[in-house]
Amino acid sequence: SVQAINNSFSSIRSACQRGAQPIAATAMSEQPKSRALPRPGEPVIPFVNWGGFRTLYIKEVRRFFKVQLQTIWAPAITTLLFLVIFTVALGRGDREILGVPFNTFLAPGLIVMGMIQNAFANSSFSLLVGKIQGTIVDYLMPPLSTLEMLIAIVGGAITRAICVGVTVWVAMWLWGIDVSVHHAWAVLYFGLMGSAMLAFFGVLTSIWAEKFDHAAAVTNFVVQPLALLSGTFYTIERLDPMFQT
């Protein structure tokens, strides 16, 4: 009986070995063929990857909200200091420009100046810190197209600009300055378009820059002079006719 059992196991083992060969061959033949990975920036998901786009936008917003004392409140206070200096320290509180008090004339320009400066700072920091810290793969590996990534980064920068602008506007209103809105379309258009333009410029800066000194140079020698000399503190009649046009 023992011999019969051994013979049975031997026949079963040989049958399994004979059947394993075609099964293994079939399994090898059914393995997926290796395919070439898409190039960075090429869309992988058809149409729009709404999930990835929303995730990257929320990441950008949470990044500056986590340090909001530095990214929102500090720029707002810095912008308000300009108002204090020009209306109090220089004794211009009673002077009128274009028929309105000087502080009322100054307020809209300061709000937009704070918005565009922070839009540039936010977008120029996103990719640059990734390149320096080695986390740029977090932007390149997800299945996002170049347009989706660009809009998410710029959208985060515009969101920060809106937060700074609203904060400065509320602070000026509490201080007693007339910041009532007479043309909402003009406020939305110039505020959003100015923030978007500087946000795109910040993305270009972060792509070009290799260290923080490069981004700081663009901020100090390009963005700051253009923002301060853009007519925030004076009327365009003070400029040369060539620059007025």
mmCIF file of C-alpha atoms in Angstrom:
data_model
loop_
_atom_site.group_PDB
_atom_site.id
_atom_site.type_symbol
_atom_site.label_atom_id
_atom_site.label_comp_id
_atom_site.label_asym_id
_atom_site.label_seq_id
_atom_site.Cartn_x
_atom_site.Cartn_y
_atom_site.Cartn_z
ATOM 1 C CA SER A 1 0.000 0.000 0.000
ATOM 2 C CA VAL A 2 2.897 2.321 0.780
ATOM 3 C CA GLN A 3 4.352 1.585 -2.633
ATOM 4 C CA ALA A 4 1.013 2.379 -4.265
ATOM 5 C CA ILE A 5 0.819 5.711 -2.479
ATOM 6 C CA ASN A 6 4.365 6.587 -3.587
ATOM 7 C CA ASN A 7 3.489 5.701 -7.148
ATOM 8 C CA SER A 8 0.412 7.898 -6.986
ATOM 9 C CA PHE A 9 2.417 10.883 -5.689
ATOM 10 C CA SER A 10 5.031 10.333 -8.393
ATOM 11 C CA SER A 11 2.422 10.341 -11.149
ATOM 12 C CA ILE A 12 0.812 13.496 -9.737
ATOM 13 C CA ARG A 13 4.204 15.230 -9.502
ATOM 14 C CA SER A 14 5.110 14.351 -13.068
ATOM 15 C CA ALA A 15 1.746 15.559 -14.313
ATOM 16 C CA CYS A 16 2.187 18.854 -12.501
ATOM 17 C CA GLN A 17 5.635 19.309 -13.958
ATOM 18 C CA ARG A 18 4.335 18.634 -17.470
ATOM 19 C CA GLY A 19 1.507 21.131 -16.968
ATOM 20 C CA ALA A 20 3.694 23.804 -15.407
ATOM 21 C CA GLN A 21 5.653 24.390 -18.577
ATOM 22 C CA PRO A 22 2.745 25.615 -20.746
ATOM 23 C CA ILE A 23 1.355 27.560 -17.784
ATOM 24 C CA ALA A 24 4.688 29.335 -17.276
ATOM 25 C CA ALA A 25 4.968 30.001 -20.988
ATOM 26 C CA THR A 26 1.447 31.383 -21.042
ATOM 27 C CA ALA A 27 2.175 33.601 -18.028
ATOM 28 C CA MET A 28 5.346 34.907 -19.664
ATOM 29 C CA SER A 29 3.510 35.635 -22.882
ATOM 30 C CA GLU A 30 0.706 37.459 -21.047
ATOM 31 C CA GLN A 31 3.049 39.887 -19.266
ATOM 32 C CA PRO A 32 2.452 43.469 -20.427
ATOM 33 C CA LYS A 33 4.970 44.812 -22.840
ATOM 34 C CA SER A 34 7.065 47.698 -21.619
ATOM 35 C CA ARG A 35 5.865 51.038 -22.977
ATOM 36 C CA ALA A 36 7.682 54.320 -23.248
ATOM 37 C CA LEU A 37 6.907 56.855 -20.531
ATOM 38 C CA PRO A 38 5.454 60.175 -21.697
ATOM 39 C CA ARG A 39 7.695 63.198 -21.748
ATOM 40 C CA PRO A 40 7.361 65.656 -18.826
ATOM 41 C CA GLY A 41 4.560 68.112 -19.440
ATOM 42 C CA GLU A 42 2.654 65.945 -21.917
ATOM 43 C CA PRO A 43 -0.945 65.219 -20.807
ATOM 44 C CA VAL A 44 -1.497 61.605 -19.744
ATOM 45 C CA ILE A 45 -5.140 61.864 -18.688
ATOM 46 C CA PRO A 46 -7.457 62.959 -21.524
ATOM 47 C CA PHE A 47 -8.930 66.447 -21.444
ATOM 48 C CA VAL A 48 -8.261 67.961 -17.983
ATOM 49 C CA ASN A 49 -6.864 66.220 -14.917
ATOM 50 C CA TRP A 50 -9.188 67.988 -12.496
ATOM 51 C CA GLY A 51 -8.090 65.909 -9.522
ATOM 52 C CA GLY A 52 -4.395 66.616 -10.009
ATOM 53 C CA PHE A 53 -5.031 70.267 -10.820
ATOM 54 C CA ARG A 54 -7.120 70.761 -7.673
ATOM 55 C CA THR A 55 -4.545 68.945 -5.533
ATOM 56 C CA LEU A 56 -1.657 71.102 -6.740
ATOM 57 C CA TYR A 57 -3.673 74.294 -6.273
ATOM 58 C CA ILE A 58 -4.630 73.318 -2.717
ATOM 59 C CA LYS A 59 -0.987 72.453 -2.023
ATOM 60 C CA GLU A 60 0.112 75.919 -3.150
ATOM 61 C CA VAL A 61 -2.549 77.623 -1.038
ATOM 62 C CA ARG A 62 -1.799 75.563 2.064
ATOM 63 C CA ARG A 63 1.913 76.243 1.651
ATOM 64 C CA PHE A 64 1.561 79.996 2.140
ATOM 65 C CA PHE A 65 -1.324 79.698 4.618
ATOM 66 C CA LYS A 66 0.870 77.579 6.883
ATOM 67 C CA VAL A 67 3.168 80.589 7.342
ATOM 68 C CA GLN A 68 0.500 83.265 6.952
ATOM 69 C CA LEU A 69 2.209 85.536 9.467
ATOM 70 C CA GLN A 70 5.034 85.892 6.945
ATOM 71 C CA THR A 71 3.102 85.635 3.679
ATOM 72 C CA ILE A 72 -0.081 87.638 4.417
ATOM 73 C CA TRP A 73 0.076 89.703 7.595
ATOM 74 C CA ALA A 74 3.670 90.933 7.276
ATOM 75 C CA PRO A 75 3.227 92.224 3.675
ATOM 76 C CA ALA A 76 -0.032 93.879 4.703
ATOM 77 C CA ILE A 77 1.656 95.718 7.564
ATOM 78 C CA THR A 78 4.550 96.742 5.301
ATOM 79 C CA THR A 79 2.091 98.193 2.799
ATOM 80 C CA LEU A 80 0.267 100.094 5.543
ATOM 81 C CA LEU A 81 3.578 101.628 6.651
ATOM 82 C CA PHE A 82 3.775 103.447 3.299
ATOM 83 C CA LEU A 83 0.383 104.961 4.047
ATOM 84 C CA VAL A 84 1.489 106.039 7.521
ATOM 85 C CA ILE A 85 4.718 107.592 6.232
ATOM 86 C CA PHE A 86 3.129 109.618 3.453
ATOM 87 C CA THR A 87 0.021 110.745 5.314
ATOM 88 C CA VAL A 88 1.447 111.365 8.777
ATOM 89 C CA ALA A 89 5.239 111.689 8.772
ATOM 90 C CA LEU A 90 5.329 113.944 5.675
ATOM 91 C CA GLY A 91 2.348 115.985 6.763
ATOM 92 C CA ARG A 92 0.248 115.238 3.701
ATOM 93 C CA GLY A 93 -2.884 114.251 5.549
ATOM 94 C CA ASP A 94 -4.756 117.422 4.468
ATOM 95 C CA ARG A 95 -3.449 117.661 0.910
ATOM 96 C CA GLU A 96 -5.749 116.832 -1.986
ATOM 97 C CA ILE A 97 -4.903 115.263 -5.342
ATOM 98 C CA LEU A 98 -7.415 115.177 -8.187
ATOM 99 C CA GLY A 99 -10.042 116.521 -5.817
ATOM 100 C CA VAL A 100 -9.721 113.759 -3.203
ATOM 101 C CA PRO A 101 -7.674 113.535 0.016
ATOM 102 C CA PHE A 102 -4.151 112.265 -0.470
ATOM 103 C CA ASN A 103 -4.692 109.142 1.626
ATOM 104 C CA THR A 104 -7.779 108.264 -0.422
ATOM 105 C CA PHE A 105 -5.758 108.746 -3.606
ATOM 106 C CA LEU A 106 -2.950 106.604 -2.209
ATOM 107 C CA ALA A 107 -5.018 103.684 -0.922
ATOM 108 C CA PRO A 108 -5.943 101.884 -4.194
ATOM 109 C CA GLY A 109 -2.371 102.031 -5.496
ATOM 110 C CA LEU A 110 -0.986 100.613 -2.264
ATOM 111 C CA ILE A 111 -3.493 97.769 -2.301
ATOM 112 C CA VAL A 112 -2.606 96.774 -5.878
ATOM 113 C CA MET A 113 1.116 97.201 -5.194
ATOM 114 C CA GLY A 114 0.893 94.769 -2.275
ATOM 115 C CA MET A 115 -1.067 92.314 -4.405
ATOM 116 C CA ILE A 116 1.342 92.213 -7.348
ATOM 117 C CA GLN A 117 4.442 92.003 -5.164
ATOM 118 C CA ASN A 118 3.091 89.027 -3.234
ATOM 119 C CA ALA A 119 1.861 87.317 -6.400
ATOM 120 C CA PHE A 120 5.402 87.470 -7.759
ATOM 121 C CA ALA A 121 6.917 86.307 -4.462
ATOM 122 C CA ASN A 122 4.607 83.286 -4.233
ATOM 123 C CA SER A 123 5.052 81.971 -7.771
ATOM 124 C CA SER A 124 8.804 82.631 -7.880
ATOM 125 C CA PHE A 125 9.276 80.607 -4.691
ATOM 126 C CA SER A 126 7.313 77.495 -5.719
ATOM 127 C CA LEU A 127 9.593 75.902 -8.299
ATOM 128 C CA LEU A 128 12.800 77.496 -7.017
ATOM 129 C CA VAL A 129 12.595 75.906 -3.571
ATOM 130 C CA GLY A 130 11.839 72.589 -5.240
ATOM 131 C CA LYS A 131 14.979 72.828 -7.369
ATOM 132 C CA ILE A 132 17.163 73.776 -4.404
ATOM 133 C CA GLN A 133 15.764 71.219 -1.946
ATOM 134 C CA GLY A 134 15.504 68.440 -4.528
ATOM 135 C CA THR A 135 11.724 68.144 -4.302
ATOM 136 C CA ILE A 136 11.074 69.328 -7.864
ATOM 137 C CA VAL A 137 10.058 65.732 -8.624
ATOM 138 C CA ASP A 138 6.799 66.463 -6.770
ATOM 139 C CA TYR A 139 5.903 68.812 -9.626
ATOM 140 C CA LEU A 140 7.279 66.727 -12.513
ATOM 141 C CA MET A 141 6.105 63.202 -11.659
ATOM 142 C CA PRO A 142 2.313 63.706 -11.305
ATOM 143 C CA PRO A 143 0.302 63.202 -14.517
ATOM 144 C CA LEU A 144 -0.209 66.929 -15.112
ATOM 145 C CA SER A 145 0.259 68.793 -18.346
ATOM 146 C CA THR A 146 2.365 71.928 -18.483
ATOM 147 C CA LEU A 147 -0.740 74.110 -18.755
ATOM 148 C CA GLU A 148 -2.424 72.458 -15.773
ATOM 149 C CA MET A 149 0.675 72.892 -13.632
ATOM 150 C CA LEU A 150 1.116 76.507 -14.716
ATOM 151 C CA ILE A 151 -2.501 77.465 -14.007
ATOM 152 C CA ALA A 152 -2.395 75.788 -10.570
ATOM 153 C CA ILE A 153 0.788 77.641 -9.540
ATOM 154 C CA VAL A 154 -0.459 80.970 -10.891
ATOM 155 C CA GLY A 155 -3.851 80.385 -9.262
ATOM 156 C CA GLY A 156 -2.174 79.886 -5.895
ATOM 157 C CA ALA A 157 -0.214 83.113 -6.356
ATOM 158 C CA ILE A 158 -3.369 85.057 -7.265
ATOM 159 C CA THR A 159 -5.110 83.627 -4.193
ATOM 160 C CA ARG A 160 -2.311 84.951 -1.986
ATOM 161 C CA ALA A 161 -2.524 88.328 -3.717
ATOM 162 C CA ILE A 162 -6.274 88.496 -3.050
ATOM 163 C CA CYS A 163 -5.731 87.640 0.628
ATOM 164 C CA VAL A 164 -3.158 90.425 0.994
ATOM 165 C CA GLY A 165 -5.338 92.912 -0.895
ATOM 166 C CA VAL A 166 -8.431 92.178 1.191
ATOM 167 C CA THR A 167 -6.395 92.425 4.402
ATOM 168 C CA VAL A 168 -4.975 95.833 3.436
ATOM 169 C CA TRP A 169 -8.393 97.062 2.292
ATOM 170 C CA VAL A 170 -10.043 96.089 5.598
ATOM 171 C CA ALA A 171 -7.221 97.702 7.607
ATOM 172 C CA MET A 172 -7.567 100.959 5.647
ATOM 173 C CA TRP A 173 -11.337 100.924 6.070
ATOM 174 C CA LEU A 174 -10.963 100.444 9.824
ATOM 175 C CA TRP A 175 -8.512 103.343 9.885
ATOM 176 C CA GLY A 176 -11.181 105.615 8.478
ATOM 177 C CA ILE A 177 -9.976 105.959 4.883
ATOM 178 C CA ASP A 178 -12.601 106.126 2.150
ATOM 179 C CA VAL A 179 -11.970 102.914 0.223
ATOM 180 C CA SER A 180 -15.508 102.412 -1.062
ATOM 181 C CA VAL A 181 -15.784 100.635 -4.402
ATOM 182 C CA HIS A 182 -17.347 102.686 -7.208
ATOM 183 C CA HIS A 183 -16.390 100.499 -10.200
ATOM 184 C CA ALA A 184 -16.230 96.842 -9.197
ATOM 185 C CA TRP A 185 -15.271 95.706 -12.702
ATOM 186 C CA ALA A 186 -12.174 97.931 -12.676
ATOM 187 C CA VAL A 187 -11.132 96.650 -9.240
ATOM 188 C CA LEU A 188 -11.498 93.018 -10.316
ATOM 189 C CA TYR A 189 -9.890 93.475 -13.732
ATOM 190 C CA PHE A 190 -6.810 95.467 -12.761
ATOM 191 C CA GLY A 191 -6.308 93.571 -9.513
ATOM 192 C CA LEU A 192 -6.553 90.112 -11.069
ATOM 193 C CA MET A 193 -4.721 90.943 -14.314
ATOM 194 C CA GLY A 194 -1.884 92.686 -12.487
ATOM 195 C CA SER A 195 -1.526 89.772 -10.082
ATOM 196 C CA ALA A 196 -1.636 87.242 -12.925
ATOM 197 C CA MET A 197 1.030 89.125 -14.924
ATOM 198 C CA LEU A 198 3.440 89.205 -11.973
ATOM 199 C CA ALA A 199 2.618 85.579 -11.143
ATOM 200 C CA PHE A 200 3.597 84.480 -14.660
ATOM 201 C CA PHE A 201 6.748 86.578 -14.380
ATOM 202 C CA GLY A 202 7.491 84.835 -11.074
ATOM 203 C CA VAL A 203 7.189 81.417 -12.715
ATOM 204 C CA LEU A 204 9.689 82.476 -15.390
ATOM 205 C CA THR A 205 12.014 83.734 -12.673
ATOM 206 C CA SER A 206 11.830 80.462 -10.737
ATOM 207 C CA ILE A 207 12.597 78.482 -13.902
ATOM 208 C CA TRP A 208 15.608 80.692 -14.710
ATOM 209 C CA ALA A 209 17.003 81.131 -11.189
ATOM 210 C CA GLU A 210 19.398 78.589 -9.747
ATOM 211 C CA LYS A 211 19.557 79.995 -6.204
ATOM 212 C CA PHE A 212 17.686 82.433 -4.004
ATOM 213 C CA ASP A 213 20.107 85.247 -4.837
ATOM 214 C CA HIS A 214 18.931 85.209 -8.454
ATOM 215 C CA ALA A 215 15.279 85.567 -7.454
ATOM 216 C CA ALA A 216 16.183 88.288 -4.936
ATOM 217 C CA ALA A 217 18.019 90.198 -7.665
ATOM 218 C CA VAL A 218 14.935 90.189 -9.891
ATOM 219 C CA THR A 219 12.807 91.314 -6.948
ATOM 220 C CA ASN A 220 15.120 94.165 -5.914
ATOM 221 C CA PHE A 221 16.154 95.452 -9.340
ATOM 222 C CA VAL A 222 13.050 94.817 -11.450
ATOM 223 C CA VAL A 223 9.844 94.227 -9.476
ATOM 224 C CA GLN A 224 10.366 96.712 -6.632
ATOM 225 C CA PRO A 225 11.392 99.683 -8.821
ATOM 226 C CA LEU A 226 8.545 99.092 -11.254
ATOM 227 C CA ALA A 227 6.033 98.800 -8.402
ATOM 228 C CA LEU A 228 7.245 101.926 -6.586
ATOM 229 C CA LEU A 229 7.539 104.025 -9.757
ATOM 230 C CA SER A 230 4.252 102.880 -11.287
ATOM 231 C CA GLY A 231 2.268 105.951 -10.240
ATOM 232 C CA THR A 232 1.216 104.732 -6.821
ATOM 233 C CA PHE A 233 2.379 107.884 -5.018
ATOM 234 C CA TYR A 234 1.806 110.519 -7.723
ATOM 235 C CA THR A 235 -0.278 111.261 -10.797
ATOM 236 C CA ILE A 236 0.928 110.517 -14.294
ATOM 237 C CA GLU A 237 1.043 114.260 -15.059
ATOM 238 C CA ARG A 238 4.293 114.315 -13.125
ATOM 239 C CA LEU A 239 5.918 112.025 -15.676
ATOM 240 C CA ASP A 240 7.562 112.914 -18.939
ATOM 241 C CA PRO A 241 5.084 112.967 -21.870
ATOM 242 C CA MET A 242 6.881 109.998 -23.424
ATOM 243 C CA PHE A 243 6.220 107.871 -20.334
ATOM 244 C CA GLN A 244 2.639 109.119 -20.023
ATOM 245 C CA THR A 245 1.725 107.527 -23.342
#
